[in-house]
mmCIF file of C-alpha atoms (C1' of nucleotides) in Angstrom:
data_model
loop_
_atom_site.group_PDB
_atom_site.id
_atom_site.type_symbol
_atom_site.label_atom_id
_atom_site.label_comp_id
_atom_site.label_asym_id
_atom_site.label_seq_id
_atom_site.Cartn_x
_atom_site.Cartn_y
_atom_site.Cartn_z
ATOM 1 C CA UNK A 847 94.425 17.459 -6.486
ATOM 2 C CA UNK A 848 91.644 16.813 -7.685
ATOM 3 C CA UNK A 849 88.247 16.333 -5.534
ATOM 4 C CA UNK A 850 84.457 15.111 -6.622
ATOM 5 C CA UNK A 851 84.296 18.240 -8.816
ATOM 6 C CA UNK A 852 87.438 18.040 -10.988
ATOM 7 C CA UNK A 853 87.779 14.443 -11.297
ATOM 8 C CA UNK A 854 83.448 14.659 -12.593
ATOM 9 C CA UNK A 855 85.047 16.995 -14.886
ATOM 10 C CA UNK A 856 87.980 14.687 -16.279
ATOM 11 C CA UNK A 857 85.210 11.673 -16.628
ATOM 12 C CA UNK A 858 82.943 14.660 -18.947
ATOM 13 C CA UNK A 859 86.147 15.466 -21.151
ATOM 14 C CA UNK A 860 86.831 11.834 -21.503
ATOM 15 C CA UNK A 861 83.559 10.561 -21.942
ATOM 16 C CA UNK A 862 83.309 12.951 -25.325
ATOM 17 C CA UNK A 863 86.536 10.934 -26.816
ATOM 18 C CA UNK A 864 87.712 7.998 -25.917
ATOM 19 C CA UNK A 865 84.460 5.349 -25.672
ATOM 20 C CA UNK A 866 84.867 3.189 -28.407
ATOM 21 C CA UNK A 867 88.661 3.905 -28.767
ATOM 22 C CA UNK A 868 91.148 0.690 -28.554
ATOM 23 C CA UNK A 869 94.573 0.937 -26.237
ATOM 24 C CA UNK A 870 97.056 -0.391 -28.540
ATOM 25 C CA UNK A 871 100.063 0.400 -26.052
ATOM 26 C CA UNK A 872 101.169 1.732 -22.568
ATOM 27 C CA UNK A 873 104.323 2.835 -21.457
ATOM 28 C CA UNK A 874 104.824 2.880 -17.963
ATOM 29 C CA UNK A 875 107.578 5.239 -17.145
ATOM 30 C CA UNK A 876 107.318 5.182 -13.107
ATOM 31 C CA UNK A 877 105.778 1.590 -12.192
ATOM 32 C CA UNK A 878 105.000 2.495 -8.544
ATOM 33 C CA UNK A 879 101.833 4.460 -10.290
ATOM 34 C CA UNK A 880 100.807 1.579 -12.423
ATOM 35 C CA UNK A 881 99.711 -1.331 -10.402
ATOM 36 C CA UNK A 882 98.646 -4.038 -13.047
ATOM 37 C CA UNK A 883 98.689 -6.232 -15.639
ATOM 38 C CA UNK A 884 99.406 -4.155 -18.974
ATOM 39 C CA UNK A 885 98.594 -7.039 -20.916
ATOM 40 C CA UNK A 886 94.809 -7.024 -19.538
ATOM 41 C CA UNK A 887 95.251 -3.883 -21.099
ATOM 42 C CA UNK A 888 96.407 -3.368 -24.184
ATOM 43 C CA UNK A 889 93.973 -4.453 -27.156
ATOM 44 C CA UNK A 890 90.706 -3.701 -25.237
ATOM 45 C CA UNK A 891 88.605 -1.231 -26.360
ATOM 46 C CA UNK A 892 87.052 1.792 -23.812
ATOM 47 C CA UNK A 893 83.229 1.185 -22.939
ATOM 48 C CA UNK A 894 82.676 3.799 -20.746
ATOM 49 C CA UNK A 895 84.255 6.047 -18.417
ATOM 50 C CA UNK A 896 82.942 6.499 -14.941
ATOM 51 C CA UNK A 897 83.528 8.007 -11.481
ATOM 52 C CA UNK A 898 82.780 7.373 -7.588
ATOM 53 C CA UNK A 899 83.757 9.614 -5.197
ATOM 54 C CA UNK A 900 87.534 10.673 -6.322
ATOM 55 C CA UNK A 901 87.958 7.746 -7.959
ATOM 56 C CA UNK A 902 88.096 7.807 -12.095
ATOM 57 C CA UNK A 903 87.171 4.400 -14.024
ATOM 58 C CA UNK A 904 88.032 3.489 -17.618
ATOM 59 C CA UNK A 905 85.822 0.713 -18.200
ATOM 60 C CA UNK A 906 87.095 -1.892 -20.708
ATOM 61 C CA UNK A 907 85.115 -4.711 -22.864
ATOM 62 C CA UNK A 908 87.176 -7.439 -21.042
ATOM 63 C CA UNK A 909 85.570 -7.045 -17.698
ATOM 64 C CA UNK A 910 87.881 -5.013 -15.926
ATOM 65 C CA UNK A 911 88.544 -0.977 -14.942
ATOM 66 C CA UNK A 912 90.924 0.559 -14.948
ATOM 67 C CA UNK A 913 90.939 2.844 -11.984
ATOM 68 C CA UNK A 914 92.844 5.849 -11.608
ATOM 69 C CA UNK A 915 93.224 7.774 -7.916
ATOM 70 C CA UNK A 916 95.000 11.070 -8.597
ATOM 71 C CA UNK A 917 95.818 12.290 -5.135
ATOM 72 C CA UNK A 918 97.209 15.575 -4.926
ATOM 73 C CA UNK A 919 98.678 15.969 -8.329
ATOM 74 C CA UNK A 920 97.382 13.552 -10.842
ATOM 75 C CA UNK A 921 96.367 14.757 -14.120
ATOM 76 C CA UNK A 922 94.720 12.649 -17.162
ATOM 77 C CA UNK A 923 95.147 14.873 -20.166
ATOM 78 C CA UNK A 924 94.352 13.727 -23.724
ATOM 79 C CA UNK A 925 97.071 14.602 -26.188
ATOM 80 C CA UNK A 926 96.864 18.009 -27.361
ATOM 81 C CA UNK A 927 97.595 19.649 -30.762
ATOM 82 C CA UNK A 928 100.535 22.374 -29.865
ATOM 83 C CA UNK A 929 101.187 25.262 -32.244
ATOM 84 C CA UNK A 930 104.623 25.724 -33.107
ATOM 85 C CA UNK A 931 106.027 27.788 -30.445
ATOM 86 C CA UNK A 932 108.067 31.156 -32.242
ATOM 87 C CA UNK A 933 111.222 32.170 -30.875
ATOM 88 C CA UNK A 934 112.731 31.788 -27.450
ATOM 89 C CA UNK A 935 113.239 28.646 -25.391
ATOM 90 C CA UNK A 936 109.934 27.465 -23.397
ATOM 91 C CA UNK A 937 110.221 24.128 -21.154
ATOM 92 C CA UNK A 938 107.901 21.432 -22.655
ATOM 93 C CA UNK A 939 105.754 21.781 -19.270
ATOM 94 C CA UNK A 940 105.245 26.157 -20.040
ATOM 95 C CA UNK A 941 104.028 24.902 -23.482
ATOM 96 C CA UNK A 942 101.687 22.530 -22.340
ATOM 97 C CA UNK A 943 104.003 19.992 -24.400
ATOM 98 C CA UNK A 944 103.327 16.051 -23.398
ATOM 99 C CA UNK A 945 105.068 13.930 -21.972
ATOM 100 C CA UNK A 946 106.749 16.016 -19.414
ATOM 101 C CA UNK A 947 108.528 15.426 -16.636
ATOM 102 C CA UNK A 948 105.345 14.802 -14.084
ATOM 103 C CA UNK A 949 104.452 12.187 -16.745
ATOM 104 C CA UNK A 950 104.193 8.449 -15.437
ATOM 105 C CA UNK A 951 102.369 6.330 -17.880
ATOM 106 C CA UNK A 952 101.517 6.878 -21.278
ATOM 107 C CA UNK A 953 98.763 5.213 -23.291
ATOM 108 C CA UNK A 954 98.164 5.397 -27.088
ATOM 109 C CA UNK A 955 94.945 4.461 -28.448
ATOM 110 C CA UNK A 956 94.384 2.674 -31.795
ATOM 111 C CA UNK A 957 94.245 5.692 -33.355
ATOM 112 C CA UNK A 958 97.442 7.339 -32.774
ATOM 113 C CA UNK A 959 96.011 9.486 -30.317
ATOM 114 C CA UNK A 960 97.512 9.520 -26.117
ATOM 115 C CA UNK A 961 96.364 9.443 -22.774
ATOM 116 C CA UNK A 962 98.913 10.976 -20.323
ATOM 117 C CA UNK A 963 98.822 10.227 -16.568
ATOM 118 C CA UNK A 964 100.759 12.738 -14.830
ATOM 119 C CA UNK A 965 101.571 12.894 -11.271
ATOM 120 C CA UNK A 966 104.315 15.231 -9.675
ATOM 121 C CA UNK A 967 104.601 13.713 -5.966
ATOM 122 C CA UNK A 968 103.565 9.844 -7.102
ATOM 123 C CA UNK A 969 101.221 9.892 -4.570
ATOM 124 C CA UNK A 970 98.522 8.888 -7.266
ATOM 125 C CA UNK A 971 97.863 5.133 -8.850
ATOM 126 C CA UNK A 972 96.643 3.654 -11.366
ATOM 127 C CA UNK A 973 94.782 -0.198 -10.459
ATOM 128 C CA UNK A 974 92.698 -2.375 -12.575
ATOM 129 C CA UNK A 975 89.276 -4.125 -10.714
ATOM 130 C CA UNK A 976 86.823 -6.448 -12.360
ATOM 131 C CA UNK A 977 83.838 -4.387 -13.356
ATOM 132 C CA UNK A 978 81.642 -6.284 -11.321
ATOM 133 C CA UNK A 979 84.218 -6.220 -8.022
ATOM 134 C CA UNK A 980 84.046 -3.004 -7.901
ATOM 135 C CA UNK A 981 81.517 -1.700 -5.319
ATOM 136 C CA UNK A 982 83.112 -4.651 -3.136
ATOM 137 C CA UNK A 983 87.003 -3.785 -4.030
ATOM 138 C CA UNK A 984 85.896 0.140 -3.208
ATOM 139 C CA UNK A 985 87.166 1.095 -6.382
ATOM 140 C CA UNK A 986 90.810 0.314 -5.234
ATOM 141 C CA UNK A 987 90.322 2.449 -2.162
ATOM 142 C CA UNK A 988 91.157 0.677 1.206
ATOM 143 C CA UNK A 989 88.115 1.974 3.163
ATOM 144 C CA UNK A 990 83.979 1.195 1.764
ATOM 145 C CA UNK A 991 82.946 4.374 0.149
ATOM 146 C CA UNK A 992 80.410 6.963 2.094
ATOM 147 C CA UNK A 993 76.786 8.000 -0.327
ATOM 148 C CA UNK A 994 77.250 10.014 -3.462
ATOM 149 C CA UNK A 995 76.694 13.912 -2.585
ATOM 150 C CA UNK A 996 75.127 14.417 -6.092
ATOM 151 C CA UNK A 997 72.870 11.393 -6.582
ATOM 152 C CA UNK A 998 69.121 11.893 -5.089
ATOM 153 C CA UNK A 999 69.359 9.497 -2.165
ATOM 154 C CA UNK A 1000 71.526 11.739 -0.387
ATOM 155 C CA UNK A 1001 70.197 13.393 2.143
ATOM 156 C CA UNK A 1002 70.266 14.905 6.054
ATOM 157 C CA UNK A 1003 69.369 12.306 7.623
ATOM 158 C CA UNK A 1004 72.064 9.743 5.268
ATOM 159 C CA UNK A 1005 74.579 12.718 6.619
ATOM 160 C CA UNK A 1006 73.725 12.534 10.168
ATOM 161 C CA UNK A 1007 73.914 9.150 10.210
ATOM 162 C CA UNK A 1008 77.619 8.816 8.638
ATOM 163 C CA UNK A 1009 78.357 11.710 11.264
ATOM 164 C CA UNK A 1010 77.750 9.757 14.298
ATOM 165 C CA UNK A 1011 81.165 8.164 14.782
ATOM 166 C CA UNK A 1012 82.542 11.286 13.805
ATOM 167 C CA UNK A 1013 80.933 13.345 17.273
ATOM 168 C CA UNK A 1014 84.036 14.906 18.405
ATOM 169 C CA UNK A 1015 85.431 16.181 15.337
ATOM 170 C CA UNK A 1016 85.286 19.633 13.672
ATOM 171 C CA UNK A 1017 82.908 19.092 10.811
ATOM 172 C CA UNK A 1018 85.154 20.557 8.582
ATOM 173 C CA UNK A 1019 87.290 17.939 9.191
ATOM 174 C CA UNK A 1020 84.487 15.159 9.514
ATOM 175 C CA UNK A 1021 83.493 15.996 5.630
ATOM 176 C CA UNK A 1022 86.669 14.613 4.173
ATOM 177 C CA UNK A 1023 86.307 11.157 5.864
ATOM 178 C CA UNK A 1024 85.316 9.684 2.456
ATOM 179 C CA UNK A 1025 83.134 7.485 4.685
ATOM 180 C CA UNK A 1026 80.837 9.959 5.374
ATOM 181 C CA UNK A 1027 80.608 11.540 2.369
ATOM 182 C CA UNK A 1028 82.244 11.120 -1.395
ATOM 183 C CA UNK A 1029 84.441 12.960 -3.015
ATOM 184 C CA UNK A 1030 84.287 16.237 -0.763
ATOM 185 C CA UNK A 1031 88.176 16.984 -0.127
ATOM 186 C CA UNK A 1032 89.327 20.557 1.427
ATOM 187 C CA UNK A 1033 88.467 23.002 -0.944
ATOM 188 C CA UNK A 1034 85.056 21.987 -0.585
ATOM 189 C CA UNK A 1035 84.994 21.028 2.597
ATOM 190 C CA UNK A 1036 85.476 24.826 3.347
ATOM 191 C CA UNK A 1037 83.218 25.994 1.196
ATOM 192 C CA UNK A 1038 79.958 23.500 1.967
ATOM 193 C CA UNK A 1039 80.750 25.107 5.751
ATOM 194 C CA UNK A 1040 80.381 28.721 4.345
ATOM 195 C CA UNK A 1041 77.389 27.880 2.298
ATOM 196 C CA UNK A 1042 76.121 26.258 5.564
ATOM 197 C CA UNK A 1043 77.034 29.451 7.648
ATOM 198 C CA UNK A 1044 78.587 26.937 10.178
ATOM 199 C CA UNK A 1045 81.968 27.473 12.018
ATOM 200 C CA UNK A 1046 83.883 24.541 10.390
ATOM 201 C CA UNK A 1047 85.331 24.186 13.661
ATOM 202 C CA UNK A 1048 82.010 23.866 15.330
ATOM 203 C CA UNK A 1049 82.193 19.352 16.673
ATOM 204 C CA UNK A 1050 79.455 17.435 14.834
ATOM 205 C CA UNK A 1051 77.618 16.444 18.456
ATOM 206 C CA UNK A 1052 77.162 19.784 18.740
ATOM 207 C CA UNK A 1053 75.841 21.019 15.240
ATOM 208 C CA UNK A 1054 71.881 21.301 15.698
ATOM 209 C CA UNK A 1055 69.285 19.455 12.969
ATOM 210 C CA UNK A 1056 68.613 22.815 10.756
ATOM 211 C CA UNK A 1057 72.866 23.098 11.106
ATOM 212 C CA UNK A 1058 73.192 19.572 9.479
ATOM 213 C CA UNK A 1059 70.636 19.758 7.143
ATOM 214 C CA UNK A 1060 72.433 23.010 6.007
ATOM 215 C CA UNK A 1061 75.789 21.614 5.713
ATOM 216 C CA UNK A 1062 73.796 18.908 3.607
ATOM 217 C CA UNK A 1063 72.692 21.591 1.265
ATOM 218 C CA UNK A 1064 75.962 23.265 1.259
ATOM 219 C CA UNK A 1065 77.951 20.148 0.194
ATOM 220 C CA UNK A 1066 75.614 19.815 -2.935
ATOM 221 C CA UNK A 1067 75.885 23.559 -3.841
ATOM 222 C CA UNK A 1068 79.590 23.522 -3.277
ATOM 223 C CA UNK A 1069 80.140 20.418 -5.523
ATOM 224 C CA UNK A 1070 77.493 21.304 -7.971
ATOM 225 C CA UNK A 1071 79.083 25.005 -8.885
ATOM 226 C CA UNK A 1072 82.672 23.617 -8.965
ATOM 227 C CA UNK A 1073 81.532 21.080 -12.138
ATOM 228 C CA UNK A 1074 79.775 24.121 -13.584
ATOM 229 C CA UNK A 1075 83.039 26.339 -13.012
ATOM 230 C CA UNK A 1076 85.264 23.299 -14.470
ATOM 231 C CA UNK A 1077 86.934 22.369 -11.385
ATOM 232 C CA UNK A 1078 89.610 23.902 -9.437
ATOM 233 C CA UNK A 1079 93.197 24.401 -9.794
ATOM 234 C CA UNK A 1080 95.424 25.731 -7.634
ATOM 235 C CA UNK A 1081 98.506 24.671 -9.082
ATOM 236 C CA UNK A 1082 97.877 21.269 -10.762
ATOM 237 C CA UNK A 1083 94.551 20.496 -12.412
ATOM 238 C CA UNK A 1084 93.551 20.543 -15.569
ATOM 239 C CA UNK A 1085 90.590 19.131 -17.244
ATOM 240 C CA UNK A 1086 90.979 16.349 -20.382
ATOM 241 C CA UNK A 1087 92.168 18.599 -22.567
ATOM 242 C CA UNK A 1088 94.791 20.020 -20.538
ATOM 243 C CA UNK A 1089 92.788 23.332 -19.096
ATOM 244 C CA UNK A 1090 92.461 24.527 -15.906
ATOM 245 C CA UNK A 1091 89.079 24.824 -13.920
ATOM 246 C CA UNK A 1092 87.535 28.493 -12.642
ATOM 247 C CA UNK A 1093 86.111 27.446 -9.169
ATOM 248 C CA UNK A 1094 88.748 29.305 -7.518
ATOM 249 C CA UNK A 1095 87.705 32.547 -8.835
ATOM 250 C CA UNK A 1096 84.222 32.101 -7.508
ATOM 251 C CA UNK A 1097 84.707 30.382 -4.046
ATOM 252 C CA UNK A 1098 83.684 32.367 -1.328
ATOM 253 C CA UNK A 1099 86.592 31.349 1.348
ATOM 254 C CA UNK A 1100 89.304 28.738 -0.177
ATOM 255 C CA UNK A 1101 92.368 30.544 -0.832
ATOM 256 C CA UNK A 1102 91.193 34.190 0.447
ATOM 257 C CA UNK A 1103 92.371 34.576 3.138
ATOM 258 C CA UNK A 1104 92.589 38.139 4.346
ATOM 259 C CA UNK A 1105 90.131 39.480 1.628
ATOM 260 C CA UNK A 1106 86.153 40.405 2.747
ATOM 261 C CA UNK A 1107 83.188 38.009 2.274
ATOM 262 C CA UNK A 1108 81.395 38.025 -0.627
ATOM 263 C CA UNK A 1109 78.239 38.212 1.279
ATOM 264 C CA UNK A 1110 78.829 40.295 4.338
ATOM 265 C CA UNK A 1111 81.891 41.994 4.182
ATOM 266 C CA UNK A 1112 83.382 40.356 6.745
ATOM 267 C CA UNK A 1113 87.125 39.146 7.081
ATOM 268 C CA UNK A 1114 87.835 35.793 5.980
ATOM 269 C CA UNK A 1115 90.685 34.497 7.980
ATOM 270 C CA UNK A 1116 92.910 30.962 7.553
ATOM 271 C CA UNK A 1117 92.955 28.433 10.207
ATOM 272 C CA UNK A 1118 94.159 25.434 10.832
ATOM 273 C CA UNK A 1119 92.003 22.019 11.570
ATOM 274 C CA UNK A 1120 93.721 18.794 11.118
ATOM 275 C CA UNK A 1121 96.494 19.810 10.253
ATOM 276 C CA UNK A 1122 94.725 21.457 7.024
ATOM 277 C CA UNK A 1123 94.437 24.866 6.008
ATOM 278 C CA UNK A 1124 90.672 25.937 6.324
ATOM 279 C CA UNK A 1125 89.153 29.396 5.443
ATOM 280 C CA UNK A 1126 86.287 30.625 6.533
ATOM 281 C CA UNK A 1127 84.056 34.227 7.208
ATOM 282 C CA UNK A 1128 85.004 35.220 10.448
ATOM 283 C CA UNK A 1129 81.388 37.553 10.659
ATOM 284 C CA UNK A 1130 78.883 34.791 8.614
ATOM 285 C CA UNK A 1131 80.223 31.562 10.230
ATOM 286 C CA UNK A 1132 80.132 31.593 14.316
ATOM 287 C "C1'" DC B 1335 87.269 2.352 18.839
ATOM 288 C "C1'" DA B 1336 88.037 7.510 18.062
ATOM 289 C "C1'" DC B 1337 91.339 10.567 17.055
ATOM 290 C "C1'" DT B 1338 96.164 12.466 15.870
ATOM 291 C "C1'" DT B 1339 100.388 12.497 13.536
ATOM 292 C "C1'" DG B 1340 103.637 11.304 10.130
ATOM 293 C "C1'" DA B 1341 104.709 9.161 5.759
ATOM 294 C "C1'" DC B 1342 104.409 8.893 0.977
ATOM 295 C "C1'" DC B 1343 106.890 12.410 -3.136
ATOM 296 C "C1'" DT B 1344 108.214 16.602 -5.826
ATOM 297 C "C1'" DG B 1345 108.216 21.371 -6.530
ATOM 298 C "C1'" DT B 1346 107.545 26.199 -5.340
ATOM 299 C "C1'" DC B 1347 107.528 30.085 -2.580
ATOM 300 C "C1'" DC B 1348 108.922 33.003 1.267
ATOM 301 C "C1'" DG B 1349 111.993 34.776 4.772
ATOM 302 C "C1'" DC B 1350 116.678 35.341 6.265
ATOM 303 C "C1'" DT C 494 121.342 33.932 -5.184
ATOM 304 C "C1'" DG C 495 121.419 30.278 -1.670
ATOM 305 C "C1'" DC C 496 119.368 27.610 1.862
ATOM 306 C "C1'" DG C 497 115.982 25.947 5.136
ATOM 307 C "C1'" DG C 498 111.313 25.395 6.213
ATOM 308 C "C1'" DA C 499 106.490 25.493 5.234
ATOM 309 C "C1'" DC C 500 103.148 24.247 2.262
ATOM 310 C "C1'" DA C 501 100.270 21.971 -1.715
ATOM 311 C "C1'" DG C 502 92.914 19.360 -4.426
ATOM 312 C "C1'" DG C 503 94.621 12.732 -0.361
ATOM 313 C "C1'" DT C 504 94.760 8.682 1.745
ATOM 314 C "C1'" DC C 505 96.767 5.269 4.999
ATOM 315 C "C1'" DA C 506 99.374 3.142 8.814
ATOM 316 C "C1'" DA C 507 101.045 3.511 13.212
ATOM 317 C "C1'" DG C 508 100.758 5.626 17.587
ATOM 318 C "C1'" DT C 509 98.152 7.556 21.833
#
DNA sequence: CACTTGACCTGTCCGC
DNA sequence: TGCGGACAGGTCAAGT
């Protein structure tokens, strides 16, 4: 799911309710998405929460994060107060009801209150890194981390940089290299092209210098309205509390294929780069 | 090294 | 209604 956007959102909701809480217990229901030592775990009380790129942190007063990467379908959803459903027979998962059967690991805090990790495909993890490993662990990512689109050293020229050993790709495609650039995945990735008015198909050697520094711009704007719209779900995401984000109904391309621009009327058709489904304004983007 | 493709999983939707 | 195939917010390894 989630990209820079939604998981900024999570780290908001959490922020707000757990610092300061203690994990008292964890179940771990599918152990391929927990990937560590519960009992580094369990009695440590929640400093902070924090985020790079995709990545979500809960930091803990022993020294160590846990990290959570939620892939395609992770969710992190604080337990939730249901009313009494009336009548009829909903599924846990139409009432919202945790755990379901996407849930993977379950922790309850000191209060009686839960943190659910659900993750339909198990592509997601959960890791734990010393807090001071990790810039040099990546967070529990593989590959070194590109600049942070929304802090103030990023920039066109940081961008063009990252880009260069990325020349003969689309730059559609070139923006999800988390090298590059954090946290941008392929919602956004779409839409920082529109906002740039670049073809997204268009190879980074052959973008000129006001073309970069507008997919620069367009990145930031693209990131920076998804947090204020909450994210975006498609199917999965939901925010802390188990509520879906609003992006969607104010992108420009993602998911409309078919329909007219927003800013020139044009026809926004699908494509396909990378083996990823890409949208983009056939008239405002050439 | 730069780039492409498939794998990892589960569920839903669409066409026949 | 069933069944196969395509597809879904992401990495990552193996192949060319």
């Amino acid at each position: 799911m989630p990209e820079l956007p939604e998981v900024e959102t999570i780290k908001r909701g959490l922020q707000k309710k757990i610092i300061g809480q203690v994990i008292s217990e964890i179940e771990i229901i599918s152990p391929k998405s927990f990937q560590a030592d519960p009992s580094l775990v369990v009695n440590q009380k929640v400093t902070d929460v924090i985020r790079r790129a995709k990545v979500l942190g809960i930091q803990l007063d022993n020294g160590y994060t846990l990290v959570f990467h939620l892939k395609m379908s992770g969710q992190v959803i604080l337990e939730q107060k249901v009313e009494k459903f009336i009548g009829g027979h909903p599924t846990k998962d139409m009432l919202g009801i945790l755990p379901n059967s996407s849930t993977r690991v379950i922790f309850t805090f000191s209060d009686n209150s839960k943190l659910y990790f659900n993750d339909q495909r198990k592509f997601g993890w959960i890791k734990l890194v010393k807090s001071a490993e990790l810039r040099v662990q990546s967070f529990g990512m593989r590959n070194p981390i590109g600049p942070e689109p929304l802090e103030k050293d990023f920039n066109w020229n940081v961008l063009r940089d990252n880009l260069i050993k990325r020349k003969n790709l689309p730059i559609k495609v070139a923006l999800l290299d988390q090298t590059v650039v954090a946290g941008v995945g392929n919602i956004y990735a779409s839409e920082a092209c529109f906002n740039a008015k670049v073809d997204p198909r268009k190879k980074v050697k052959d973008l000129t210098e006001d073309e970069i520094k507008r997919v620069t711009w367009g990145i930031v704007k693209a990131l920076s309205d998804g947090i204020e719209f909450g994210g975006s779900t498609r199917t999965h995401f939901v925010n802390a509390e188990g509520e879906k984000g609003l992006f969607l109904d104010y992108a420009a391309v993602y998911n409309r294929e078919g329909k007219k621009c927003k800013s020139c009327q044009g026809l926004i058709i699908k494509i396909r780069l990378a083996g990823r489904s890409t949208f983009l304004c056939k008239n405002c983007q050439s």
